[in-house]
Coordinates of C-alpha atoms and ligand atoms in Angstrom, one line a residue:
M1 CA -34.0 -24.1 19.2
L2 CA -32.9 -27.7 18.4
R3 CA -30.5 -28.6 15.7
I4 CA -30.9 -31.9 13.8
S5 CA -28.1 -33.0 11.5
Q6 CA -27.7 -35.8 9.0
I7 CA -31.3 -35.9 7.7
K8 CA -31.0 -37.8 4.4
R9 CA -33.6 -37.2 1.7
N10 CA -33.8 -38.4 -1.9
A11 CA -32.3 -35.5 -3.9
E12 CA -35.0 -35.6 -6.6
K13 CA -37.7 -35.0 -3.9
G14 CA -35.7 -32.2 -2.3
E15 CA -37.4 -30.7 0.8
Q16 CA -40.6 -32.7 0.4
G17 CA -41.2 -34.6 3.6
L18 CA -38.3 -32.8 5.5
K19 CA -40.5 -31.7 8.3
H20 CA -41.9 -35.2 8.7
A21 CA -38.4 -36.6 8.8
A22 CA -37.3 -34.0 11.4
A23 CA -40.3 -34.9 13.6
K24 CA -39.4 -38.5 13.4
E25 CA -35.9 -37.8 14.6
L26 CA -37.3 -35.9 17.6
R27 CA -40.0 -38.6 18.2
I28 CA -42.8 -36.0 18.1
R29 CA -45.7 -35.2 15.8
E30 CA -45.1 -33.0 12.8
E31 CA -47.6 -30.4 14.1
E32 CA -45.4 -30.0 17.2
I33 CA -42.7 -28.3 15.1
Q34 CA -43.5 -24.6 15.2
N35 CA -40.8 -23.6 12.7
L36 CA -38.1 -25.3 10.7
R37 CA -35.1 -23.6 9.1
I38 CA -32.6 -25.3 6.9
C39 CA -29.0 -24.6 8.1
K40 CA -27.0 -26.7 5.6
R41 CA -27.6 -28.9 2.6
S42 CA -25.0 -31.0 0.9
L43 CA -25.2 -33.6 -1.8
D44 CA -24.3 -37.3 -1.1
A45 CA -23.4 -38.9 -4.4
R46 CA -21.6 -41.9 -2.9
K47 CA -24.2 -44.3 -4.2
K48 CA -24.8 -42.7 -7.5
P49 CA -27.0 -42.8 -9.5
E50 CA -29.0 -42.8 -6.2
L51 CA -28.5 -39.2 -4.9
Y52 CA -29.3 -37.8 -1.5
Y53 CA -29.4 -34.4 0.0
V54 CA -28.1 -34.4 3.6
Y55 CA -29.7 -31.7 5.7
T56 CA -29.0 -29.9 9.0
V57 CA -32.1 -28.1 10.2
D58 CA -33.0 -26.0 13.2
V59 CA -36.4 -26.5 14.7
E60 CA -38.5 -24.5 17.2
V61 CA -40.5 -26.7 19.5
N62 CA -42.0 -26.5 23.0
D63 CA -40.2 -28.1 25.8
E64 CA -36.8 -28.7 24.3
E65 CA -35.5 -30.3 27.5
K66 CA -38.1 -33.0 27.4
I67 CA -37.6 -33.8 23.7
L68 CA -33.8 -33.9 24.1
R69 CA -34.0 -36.3 27.0
R70 CA -36.4 -38.5 25.1
C71 CA -35.0 -38.7 21.7
K72 CA -31.4 -39.6 22.8
S73 CA -30.1 -39.3 19.2
N74 CA -26.6 -37.8 18.7
K75 CA -28.0 -36.2 15.6
V76 CA -30.0 -33.8 17.8
T77 CA -28.3 -31.0 19.8
R78 CA -29.1 -27.5 21.0
A79 CA -28.6 -25.0 18.2
K80 CA -25.6 -22.7 18.8
E81 CA -24.9 -19.7 16.7
V82 CA -22.0 -17.4 17.0
I83 CA -23.2 -13.8 16.6
Y84 CA -20.8 -11.5 15.0
A85 CA -20.4 -8.5 17.2
P86 CA -17.4 -6.2 16.6
E87 CA -16.1 -4.4 19.6
Q88 CA -15.7 -0.7 19.6
S89 CA -13.0 0.1 22.1
G90 CA -10.8 2.7 20.3
T91 CA -9.5 5.7 22.2
I92 CA -7.8 7.9 19.6
P93 CA -10.2 10.4 18.1
F94 CA -10.1 10.5 14.3
K95 CA -9.0 13.9 13.0
H96 CA -10.0 12.8 9.5
R97 CA -12.4 10.3 8.1
P98 CA -11.0 6.8 7.5
V99 CA -10.4 6.0 3.8
V100 CA -10.9 2.6 2.1
I101 CA -9.0 2.1 -1.1
G102 CA -10.7 -0.4 -3.4
M103 CA -14.3 -1.5 -3.7
G104 CA -13.9 -5.2 -4.0
P105 CA -15.4 -7.4 -1.3
A106 CA -12.7 -6.6 1.2
G107 CA -13.1 -2.8 0.8
L108 CA -16.9 -2.9 0.6
F109 CA -17.3 -5.0 3.8
C110 CA -14.7 -3.0 5.6
A111 CA -16.4 0.3 4.6
L112 CA -19.9 -1.0 5.4
S113 CA -18.8 -2.1 8.9
L114 CA -17.1 1.3 9.5
A115 CA -20.2 3.2 8.2
R116 CA -22.5 1.2 10.5
T117 CA -20.4 2.2 13.5
G118 CA -20.7 5.9 12.5
F119 CA -17.2 6.4 11.0
A120 CA -18.5 7.7 7.6
P121 CA -15.6 6.3 5.5
I122 CA -14.5 7.6 2.2
L123 CA -14.2 4.9 -0.5
L124 CA -11.8 5.5 -3.4
E125 CA -12.1 3.2 -6.4
R126 CA -9.9 3.6 -9.5
G127 CA -12.5 2.0 -11.8
M128 CA -16.1 2.9 -12.5
D129 CA -19.4 2.2 -10.9
V130 CA -20.8 -1.3 -11.7
D131 CA -23.2 -0.2 -14.5
R132 CA -20.7 1.8 -16.5
R133 CA -18.1 -0.8 -15.8
Q134 CA -20.4 -3.5 -17.2
E135 CA -20.8 -1.5 -20.5
M136 CA -17.0 -1.2 -20.8
V137 CA -16.4 -4.9 -20.2
E138 CA -19.1 -5.8 -22.8
T139 CA -17.4 -3.4 -25.3
F140 CA -14.0 -5.0 -24.5
W141 CA -15.4 -8.5 -25.1
Q142 CA -17.0 -7.4 -28.4
T143 CA -14.3 -5.2 -29.8
G144 CA -11.1 -6.0 -27.9
Q145 CA -10.8 -2.4 -26.9
L146 CA -9.5 -2.5 -23.3
D147 CA -9.8 0.3 -20.8
E148 CA -6.9 -0.1 -18.4
R149 CA -8.8 2.0 -15.7
S150 CA -12.0 0.0 -15.6
N151 CA -12.2 -3.6 -16.6
I152 CA -12.8 -7.2 -15.2
Q153 CA -10.2 -6.6 -12.5
F154 CA -10.9 -2.9 -11.7
G155 CA -14.1 -1.1 -10.8
E156 CA -17.0 -1.3 -8.3
G157 CA -17.4 -4.8 -6.8
G158 CA -13.7 -5.7 -7.5
A159 CA -12.4 -8.7 -9.4
G160 CA -15.2 -11.1 -8.6
T161 CA -18.0 -9.0 -10.1
F162 CA -17.9 -10.8 -13.4
S163 CA -17.5 -14.2 -11.8
D164 CA -19.4 -17.3 -10.8
G165 CA -19.9 -15.7 -7.4
K166 CA -18.9 -18.8 -5.5
L167 CA -19.1 -17.9 -1.8
N168 CA -17.6 -21.0 -0.1
T169 CA -14.4 -20.5 1.9
A170 CA -12.1 -22.9 3.7
V171 CA -11.6 -20.2 6.5
K172 CA -13.0 -21.4 9.8
D173 CA -15.9 -19.3 11.2
A174 CA -15.0 -19.1 14.9
T175 CA -15.9 -15.4 15.0
G176 CA -19.1 -15.5 13.0
R177 CA -17.6 -13.4 10.2
N178 CA -18.4 -15.9 7.5
T179 CA -22.1 -16.2 8.5
F180 CA -22.3 -12.4 8.8
V181 CA -20.9 -12.0 5.3
L182 CA -23.5 -14.4 3.8
K183 CA -26.3 -12.8 5.8
T184 CA -25.2 -9.4 4.5
F185 CA -25.3 -10.6 0.9
V186 CA -28.8 -11.8 1.5
E187 CA -29.8 -8.5 3.2
F188 CA -28.7 -6.7 0.0
G189 CA -30.4 -9.0 -2.5
A190 CA -28.8 -12.4 -2.7
P191 CA -31.0 -15.5 -2.6
E192 CA -31.5 -16.9 0.9
E193 CA -30.3 -20.3 -0.2
I194 CA -26.7 -19.1 0.1
L195 CA -27.1 -19.3 3.9
W196 CA -27.6 -23.1 3.8
L197 CA -26.2 -24.5 0.5
N198 CA -22.9 -26.4 1.1
K199 CA -21.4 -24.6 -1.9
P200 CA -23.2 -21.3 -2.2
H201 CA -23.0 -19.2 -5.3
I202 CA -24.7 -16.0 -6.5
G203 CA -23.8 -15.7 -10.2
T204 CA -22.6 -12.5 -11.8
D205 CA -26.1 -11.2 -12.7
L206 CA -27.3 -11.1 -9.1
L207 CA -24.0 -10.1 -7.6
R208 CA -23.9 -6.8 -9.5
E209 CA -27.2 -5.8 -7.9
V210 CA -26.0 -6.8 -4.4
I211 CA -22.9 -4.6 -4.8
K212 CA -24.9 -1.6 -5.8
N213 CA -27.2 -2.0 -2.8
I214 CA -24.2 -2.2 -0.4
R215 CA -22.9 1.0 -2.0
K216 CA -26.2 2.7 -1.5
E217 CA -26.3 1.7 2.2
I218 CA -22.8 3.1 2.8
L219 CA -23.9 6.4 1.2
R220 CA -27.1 6.4 3.3
L221 CA -25.0 6.0 6.5
G222 CA -22.9 9.1 5.6
G223 CA -20.0 7.4 3.7
D224 CA -18.6 8.9 0.4
V225 CA -17.9 6.9 -2.7
R226 CA -15.6 8.2 -5.4
F227 CA -15.1 6.4 -8.7
E228 CA -12.2 7.0 -11.1
A229 CA -10.2 7.9 -8.0
Q230 CA -6.9 6.1 -8.0
V231 CA -4.5 6.4 -5.2
T232 CA -1.2 7.2 -6.9
D233 CA 1.0 8.1 -3.9
F234 CA 1.2 8.2 -0.1
E235 CA 2.5 11.0 1.9
I236 CA 4.4 9.5 4.9
Q237 CA 6.1 11.3 7.8
K238 CA 8.2 9.5 10.4
G239 CA 6.7 6.1 9.4
Q240 CA 3.1 7.4 9.7
L241 CA 0.6 8.0 7.0
R242 CA -0.3 11.7 6.5
A243 CA -2.2 11.9 3.2
L244 CA -3.1 10.1 0.1
I245 CA -2.5 11.5 -3.4
I246 CA -5.4 10.8 -5.8
N247 CA -4.9 10.7 -9.6
G248 CA -1.5 12.3 -9.2
A249 CA -3.2 15.7 -8.4
E250 CA -5.4 15.8 -5.2
R251 CA -4.2 15.5 -1.6
L252 CA -6.5 13.8 0.9
E253 CA -5.3 14.1 4.5
C254 CA -6.0 11.0 6.6
E255 CA -4.5 9.0 9.4
A256 CA -6.0 5.6 8.5
A257 CA -6.4 4.1 5.1
V258 CA -7.3 0.5 4.2
L259 CA -5.4 -0.9 1.3
A260 CA -7.9 -3.3 -0.3
I261 CA -6.5 -3.1 -3.8
G262 CA -6.8 -6.7 -5.0
H263 CA -4.2 -8.9 -6.7
S264 CA -4.1 -7.0 -10.0
A265 CA -3.1 -3.5 -9.0
R266 CA 0.5 -4.0 -10.3
D267 CA 1.2 -0.3 -10.5
T268 CA 0.1 0.2 -6.9
F269 CA 2.3 -2.7 -5.8
A270 CA 5.2 -0.9 -7.6
L271 CA 4.3 2.2 -5.7
L272 CA 4.4 0.3 -2.4
K273 CA 7.8 -1.0 -3.2
K274 CA 9.1 2.5 -4.0
R275 CA 7.7 3.8 -0.7
Q276 CA 9.5 0.9 1.0
F277 CA 6.5 -0.9 2.5
S278 CA 7.5 -4.3 3.9
M279 CA 6.4 -6.9 1.3
S280 CA 7.4 -10.4 0.5
P281 CA 7.0 -12.6 -2.6
K282 CA 4.5 -15.5 -2.2
A283 CA 3.5 -18.7 -4.1
F284 CA 0.6 -18.7 -6.4
A285 CA -0.5 -20.8 -9.3
V286 CA -0.7 -20.5 -13.1
G287 CA -2.2 -22.7 -15.9
V288 CA -5.0 -22.9 -18.3
R289 CA -8.9 -22.8 -18.3
M290 CA -10.3 -26.1 -19.4
E291 CA -13.8 -26.6 -20.9
H292 CA -15.8 -29.8 -21.1
P293 CA -19.5 -30.4 -22.0
Q294 CA -21.5 -29.9 -18.8
H295 CA -23.3 -33.2 -19.4
L296 CA -20.0 -35.1 -19.2
I297 CA -19.4 -33.7 -15.7
D298 CA -23.0 -34.3 -14.7
Q299 CA -22.8 -37.9 -15.9
S300 CA -19.6 -38.4 -14.0
Q301 CA -20.7 -36.8 -10.7
Y302 CA -24.3 -37.9 -10.7
G303 CA -24.0 -41.2 -12.6
K304 CA -26.9 -40.0 -14.9
E305 CA -28.3 -36.9 -16.6
R306 CA -28.8 -34.1 -14.1
G307 CA -32.6 -33.6 -14.6
T308 CA -33.7 -31.0 -12.0
L309 CA -30.4 -31.1 -10.1
P310 CA -28.0 -28.2 -10.3
A311 CA -25.2 -28.4 -12.9
A312 CA -22.5 -30.6 -11.3
D313 CA -19.1 -29.3 -10.1
Y314 CA -15.8 -31.0 -9.3
K315 CA -12.6 -30.4 -7.4
L316 CA -9.4 -32.1 -8.4
T317 CA -5.9 -32.2 -7.1
C318 CA -2.8 -34.2 -7.7
Q319 CA 0.8 -34.2 -6.7
L320 CA 3.1 -35.0 -9.6
P321 CA 6.4 -36.9 -9.5
N322 CA 8.2 -33.7 -10.4
G323 CA 7.0 -32.3 -7.0
R324 CA 4.5 -29.9 -8.5
G325 CA 1.0 -29.6 -7.1
V326 CA -1.7 -29.2 -9.7
Y327 CA -5.4 -28.5 -8.9
S328 CA -8.6 -27.3 -10.4
F329 CA -9.6 -23.8 -9.3
C330 CA -12.6 -21.6 -9.6
M331 CA -14.8 -24.3 -11.2
C332 CA -17.8 -22.8 -13.0
P333 CA -20.6 -25.2 -13.8
G334 CA -22.6 -24.1 -16.8
G335 CA -20.3 -21.1 -17.1
Y336 CA -18.2 -19.1 -19.5
V337 CA -14.5 -18.5 -20.0
V338 CA -13.9 -14.7 -19.9
N339 CA -11.1 -12.6 -21.2
A340 CA -10.1 -11.0 -17.9
S341 CA -7.2 -8.9 -19.0
S342 CA -6.3 -5.6 -17.4
E343 CA -3.1 -4.6 -19.3
E344 CA -2.6 -3.8 -22.9
G345 CA -0.7 -6.5 -24.8
K346 CA -1.4 -9.1 -22.1
L347 CA -4.1 -11.7 -21.9
A348 CA -5.5 -13.4 -18.8
V349 CA -8.5 -15.7 -18.7
N350 CA -10.9 -16.6 -15.8
G351 CA -14.4 -18.1 -15.3
M352 CA -17.8 -16.6 -14.9
S353 CA -21.4 -17.9 -14.7
Y354 CA -24.9 -16.6 -14.2
H355 CA -27.1 -17.6 -11.3
S356 CA -28.8 -20.3 -13.3
R357 CA -25.5 -21.9 -14.4
N358 CA -27.3 -23.2 -17.5
G359 CA -24.5 -22.7 -20.1
D360 CA -23.4 -25.7 -22.2
N361 CA -19.9 -26.1 -20.8
A362 CA -18.3 -26.7 -17.4
N363 CA -15.0 -24.8 -17.1
S364 CA -12.3 -24.6 -14.5
A365 CA -8.7 -23.5 -14.2
I366 CA -6.1 -26.3 -14.1
V367 CA -3.3 -24.6 -12.3
V368 CA 0.2 -25.5 -11.2
T369 CA 1.7 -24.1 -8.1
V370 CA 4.6 -21.8 -8.6
T371 CA 6.9 -20.5 -5.8
P372 CA 9.4 -17.7 -5.7
E373 CA 12.0 -20.2 -6.9
D374 CA 10.3 -20.1 -10.3
F375 CA 11.0 -16.4 -10.6
P376 CA 14.4 -16.0 -8.9
G377 CA 16.1 -12.7 -8.1
D378 CA 15.7 -10.3 -5.2
D379 CA 13.0 -8.2 -6.7
V380 CA 9.9 -8.6 -4.5
L381 CA 7.7 -8.1 -7.6
A382 CA 9.4 -10.8 -9.6
G383 CA 6.2 -12.8 -9.4
V384 CA 4.3 -10.0 -11.2
E385 CA 6.9 -10.0 -14.0
F386 CA 6.5 -13.8 -14.2
Q387 CA 2.7 -13.3 -14.6
R388 CA 3.2 -10.6 -17.2
K389 CA 5.5 -12.8 -19.3
L390 CA 2.9 -15.5 -19.5
E391 CA 0.1 -13.1 -20.2
A392 CA 2.2 -11.5 -23.0
A393 CA 2.9 -14.9 -24.5
A394 CA -0.9 -15.7 -24.4
Y395 CA -1.7 -12.4 -26.1
E396 CA 0.8 -13.2 -28.8
A397 CA -0.4 -16.8 -29.2
G398 CA -3.9 -15.5 -30.0
D399 CA -2.9 -12.3 -31.6
G400 CA -4.9 -10.4 -29.0
K401 CA -7.7 -13.0 -28.9
I402 CA -8.1 -15.8 -26.3
P403 CA -5.8 -18.6 -27.6
V404 CA -7.5 -22.0 -27.7
Q405 CA -6.0 -25.4 -28.1
L406 CA -7.6 -28.9 -27.9
Y407 CA -6.1 -31.1 -25.3
H408 CA -4.7 -33.7 -27.8
D409 CA -3.0 -30.9 -29.7
F410 CA -1.7 -29.4 -26.4
C411 CA 0.0 -32.8 -25.9
K412 CA 1.4 -32.8 -29.4
K413 CA 2.4 -29.2 -29.1
Q414 CA 0.6 -28.3 -32.3
V415 CA -2.0 -25.6 -33.1
S416 CA -5.5 -27.1 -33.4
E417 CA -7.3 -26.7 -36.7
S418 CA -10.9 -27.6 -35.8
L419 CA -13.1 -28.2 -32.8
G420 CA -14.5 -31.6 -31.6
E421 CA -17.8 -31.9 -29.8
T422 CA -17.3 -29.0 -27.6
T423 CA -17.6 -25.4 -28.7
P424 CA -15.9 -22.7 -26.5
S425 CA -18.3 -20.8 -24.3
M426 CA -16.4 -17.6 -24.1
K427 CA -16.9 -13.9 -23.4
G428 CA -14.3 -12.3 -25.7
A429 CA -13.0 -13.3 -29.1
W430 CA -11.0 -16.5 -29.4
T431 CA -8.8 -18.2 -32.0
F432 CA -6.7 -21.3 -32.3
G433 CA -3.2 -20.7 -30.9
N434 CA -0.4 -22.6 -29.3
V435 CA -1.4 -22.5 -25.6
R436 CA 1.4 -25.0 -24.7
D437 CA 4.0 -22.5 -25.9
C438 CA 2.9 -19.9 -23.4
F439 CA 4.4 -21.8 -20.5
P440 CA 7.9 -22.8 -19.3
K441 CA 8.4 -26.5 -20.2
E442 CA 7.9 -27.9 -16.7
I443 CA 4.6 -26.1 -16.3
G444 CA 3.3 -27.2 -19.7
D445 CA 4.4 -30.8 -18.9
S446 CA 2.7 -30.6 -15.5
I447 CA -0.6 -29.5 -17.0
E448 CA -0.5 -32.3 -19.6
Q449 CA 0.3 -35.0 -17.0
S450 CA -2.2 -33.8 -14.4
I451 CA -5.1 -33.8 -16.9
K452 CA -4.2 -37.5 -17.6
V453 CA -4.4 -38.1 -13.8
F454 CA -7.7 -36.3 -13.6
G455 CA -9.0 -38.4 -16.4
R456 CA -8.8 -41.4 -14.0
K457 CA -11.1 -39.5 -11.5
I458 CA -13.6 -38.0 -14.0
R459 CA -14.2 -40.2 -17.0
G460 CA -13.6 -38.3 -20.2
F461 CA -11.8 -35.4 -18.4
D462 CA -8.7 -36.1 -20.6
R463 CA -10.7 -36.4 -23.8
G464 CA -8.8 -35.1 -26.8
D465 CA -11.3 -32.4 -27.8
A466 CA -11.5 -30.8 -24.3
I467 CA -10.7 -27.1 -24.8
L468 CA -7.8 -25.4 -23.2
S469 CA -7.3 -21.6 -23.2
A470 CA -4.6 -19.4 -21.7
V471 CA -3.5 -18.0 -19.5
E472 CA -4.9 -18.4 -16.0
S473 CA -2.5 -16.2 -14.1
R474 CA -4.5 -14.2 -11.5
T475 CA -5.3 -17.0 -9.1
S476 CA -4.0 -15.1 -6.1
S477 CA -1.6 -12.3 -5.2
P478 CA 2.1 -12.8 -6.1
V479 CA 3.0 -10.7 -3.0
R480 CA 2.1 -10.3 0.6
I481 CA 2.0 -6.8 2.1
E482 CA 3.2 -7.4 5.7
R483 CA 1.0 -6.4 8.5
E484 CA 1.3 -6.5 12.3
K485 CA -0.4 -9.4 13.9
E486 CA -2.4 -7.4 16.5
T487 CA -2.9 -4.0 14.9
L488 CA -3.1 -5.2 11.3
E489 CA -1.1 -2.1 10.3
S490 CA 1.6 -2.3 7.6
S491 CA 5.2 -1.2 8.2
I492 CA 3.7 2.3 7.7
S493 CA 1.5 3.1 10.6
G494 CA -2.1 4.0 9.6
I495 CA -2.1 1.8 6.5
Y496 CA -4.1 -1.4 6.8
P497 CA -3.3 -4.1 4.1
C498 CA -6.5 -6.0 3.5
G499 CA -8.0 -8.8 1.4
E500 CA -6.6 -10.8 -1.5
G501 CA -4.1 -8.3 -3.0
A502 CA -2.4 -8.0 0.4
G503 CA -2.2 -11.8 0.6
Y504 CA -4.7 -12.3 3.4
A505 CA -7.6 -13.9 1.4
G506 CA -8.4 -16.1 -1.5
G507 CA -11.8 -15.5 -2.9
I508 CA -14.9 -13.3 -2.4
T509 CA -16.0 -14.5 1.0
S510 CA -12.6 -14.7 2.7
A511 CA -11.8 -11.2 1.3
A512 CA -15.0 -9.8 2.7
M513 CA -14.2 -11.5 6.0
D514 CA -10.8 -9.9 6.0
G515 CA -12.5 -6.5 5.4
L516 CA -14.5 -7.0 8.6
K517 CA -11.3 -8.0 10.5
V518 CA -9.6 -4.9 9.4
A519 CA -12.6 -2.7 10.4
E520 CA -12.4 -4.4 13.8
A521 CA -8.8 -3.4 14.1
I522 CA -9.7 0.2 13.3
L523 CA -12.5 0.2 15.8
K524 CA -10.0 -1.0 18.5
K525 CA -7.7 1.9 17.8
F526 CA -9.8 4.9 16.9
K527 CA -13.0 6.6 18.0
I528 CA -15.2 9.2 16.4
K529 CA -14.0 12.7 17.0
Ligands
LIG601 P1 -10.6 -7.0 -5.5 O1 -11.9 -7.6 -5.7 O2 -9.6 -7.3 -6.6 O3 -10.8 -5.4 -5.4 C1 -9.8 -4.5 -5.4 C2 -10.3 -3.2 -5.9 O4 -9.3 -2.2 -5.6 C3 -10.5 -3.2 -7.4 O5 -11.9 -2.8 -7.7 C4 -9.5 -2.1 -7.9 O6 -10.0 -1.4 -9.0 C5 -9.3 -1.3 -6.7 N1 -7.9 -0.6 -6.7 C6 -6.8 -1.2 -7.0 N2 -5.8 -0.3 -6.8 C7 -6.3 0.9 -6.5 C8 -5.8 2.2 -6.3 N3 -4.5 2.4 -6.3 N4 -6.7 3.2 -6.0 C9 -8.0 2.9 -6.0 N5 -8.6 1.7 -6.2 C10 -7.7 0.7 -6.4 N6 -13.6 -15.6 -6.0 C11 -14.6 -16.4 -5.4 O7 -14.6 -16.5 -4.2 N7 -15.6 -17.0 -6.2 C12 -15.6 -16.9 -7.5 O8 -16.5 -17.4 -8.2 C13 -14.6 -16.1 -8.2 N8 -14.6 -15.9 -9.5 C14 -13.8 -15.0 -10.1 C15 -13.9 -14.7 -11.4 C16 -13.1 -13.8 -12.0 C17 -13.3 -13.4 -13.5 C18 -12.1 -13.1 -11.3 C19 -11.2 -12.1 -11.9 C20 -12.0 -13.4 -9.9 C21 -12.8 -14.4 -9.3 N9 -12.7 -14.7 -7.9 C22 -13.6 -15.4 -7.4 C23 -11.7 -14.1 -7.1 C24 -12.3 -12.9 -6.3 O9 -12.8 -12.0 -7.3 C25 -11.2 -12.2 -5.5 O10 -10.8 -13.2 -4.5 C26 -11.8 -11.1 -4.7 O11 -12.5 -10.2 -5.5 C27 -10.8 -10.3 -3.9 O12 -11.3 -9.3 -3.2 P2 -10.5 -8.0 -2.8 O13 -11.5 -7.0 -2.3 O14 -9.4 -8.4 -1.9 O15 -9.9 -7.4 -4.2

């Protein structure tokens, strides 16, 4: 297989003529290419409004040697693919089945990997299965009636189920885990394009089906899945896990449990603190969701209307004179702002979109980095309390609804009275409220200043009628649950902190990759009885 990179095609024409262009690079006839597979496609908008897709393709041809010698182009190489192959070298026979706590991407991929190796894991999830969960979330958005057990943060599929389903990650793929995760998503129903798009995304509608299919496969392989099964305590003897307590009543003996609980399991964090797990506070980011008309972003990024091109995205960062880093996060082209709360009397927002990304607005979080210095004291969970304080302020600002403020009113610190051109695209009720007041002064000032800076990068970003809502507080975990570098076990032997909640991932794909990594650690230690 030969790999050709940097094939540039007019974006409006897409794949048309791609095979011809590949043959030209190889200096062969088009018919000599037996098979062509796209490996990567990214958009080059440097000469907008002229837009180009830049492709990397793998092609099957006869006599690769001869072609390589002849074409001499540094764009052509031999295709190399790292195949993900976890090693099973454990020596300790399992007395009990391994348990995976949490069915977000970290827990699901860990359990799938264990199930495929014959370990028949037991999955415990505090929330409900994805169908019932969806009904509850819809009810919450329509009535404001929150179920603290099963909501946007908790339930099958984890926190990213009602999301944009962005799958890109900054984590390097030396082990092949990233490719394996994407291939697994495709195997269970995601569109194949996620394997080659530069910024792949699934969308909440498709993601829910994929999650169900992964669950069915785990069950088929002998695993067990239990919903409404919250781990409420750990039985520990001499620093070693002995059993899990479920829903305060049932005892489940086990010697290995994966703690893939996500960043919102605040009660479980409190339990870990009580049981003296080694944990440390970590930096995260807080801020607002910001909405613009999608056509404004398209115009800025493409230099014209988008036509048949996908809704445009953006990524913005700046370092302010006050030392704060501010950046856009979890940008959802053509998406919705969602009420993503999981606690009564607290309000958190986030972003979601469908596969088509065809909503009227572009939204993204504009968040300011906060460090443990912003929530001083020696409590390891001070960051959680900091989040809670902001969420309580947002709840109050909107009287239980999502508080909304136009940017020019945010700057003037006054409650908005009417909308401009943009209407909020929101899941969950909203009302005008003082978003600015939800934040400590320095954070509010940083948001205001950064939006001005971003207005110099994207024309109109700082327009007065852009919509801000609050509070974006669940960007990543406020704590890290320490784990051994080699064994990946916590300070309590047999417990494996995993994924975003434990502080080892930041997003769907990296959480899934960490799930695989933890499964590998278990396979290195244990073997089937
Ligand atoms: P989670 O997905 O949070 O899963 C943890 C699971 O553990 C939950 O289902 C929870 O119910 C369960 N649990 C917790 N405690 C217990 C307990 N004691 N007993 C039993 N079960 C328990 N990331 C992206 O990469 N792309 C996106 O587009 C994106 N959009 C997002 C949109 C929204 C609305 C939200 C909320 C998040 C989004 N994210 C996105 C972030 C992404 O969802 C997380 O990074 C990812 O889900 C982390 O995976 P995880 O498996 O570590 O944890």
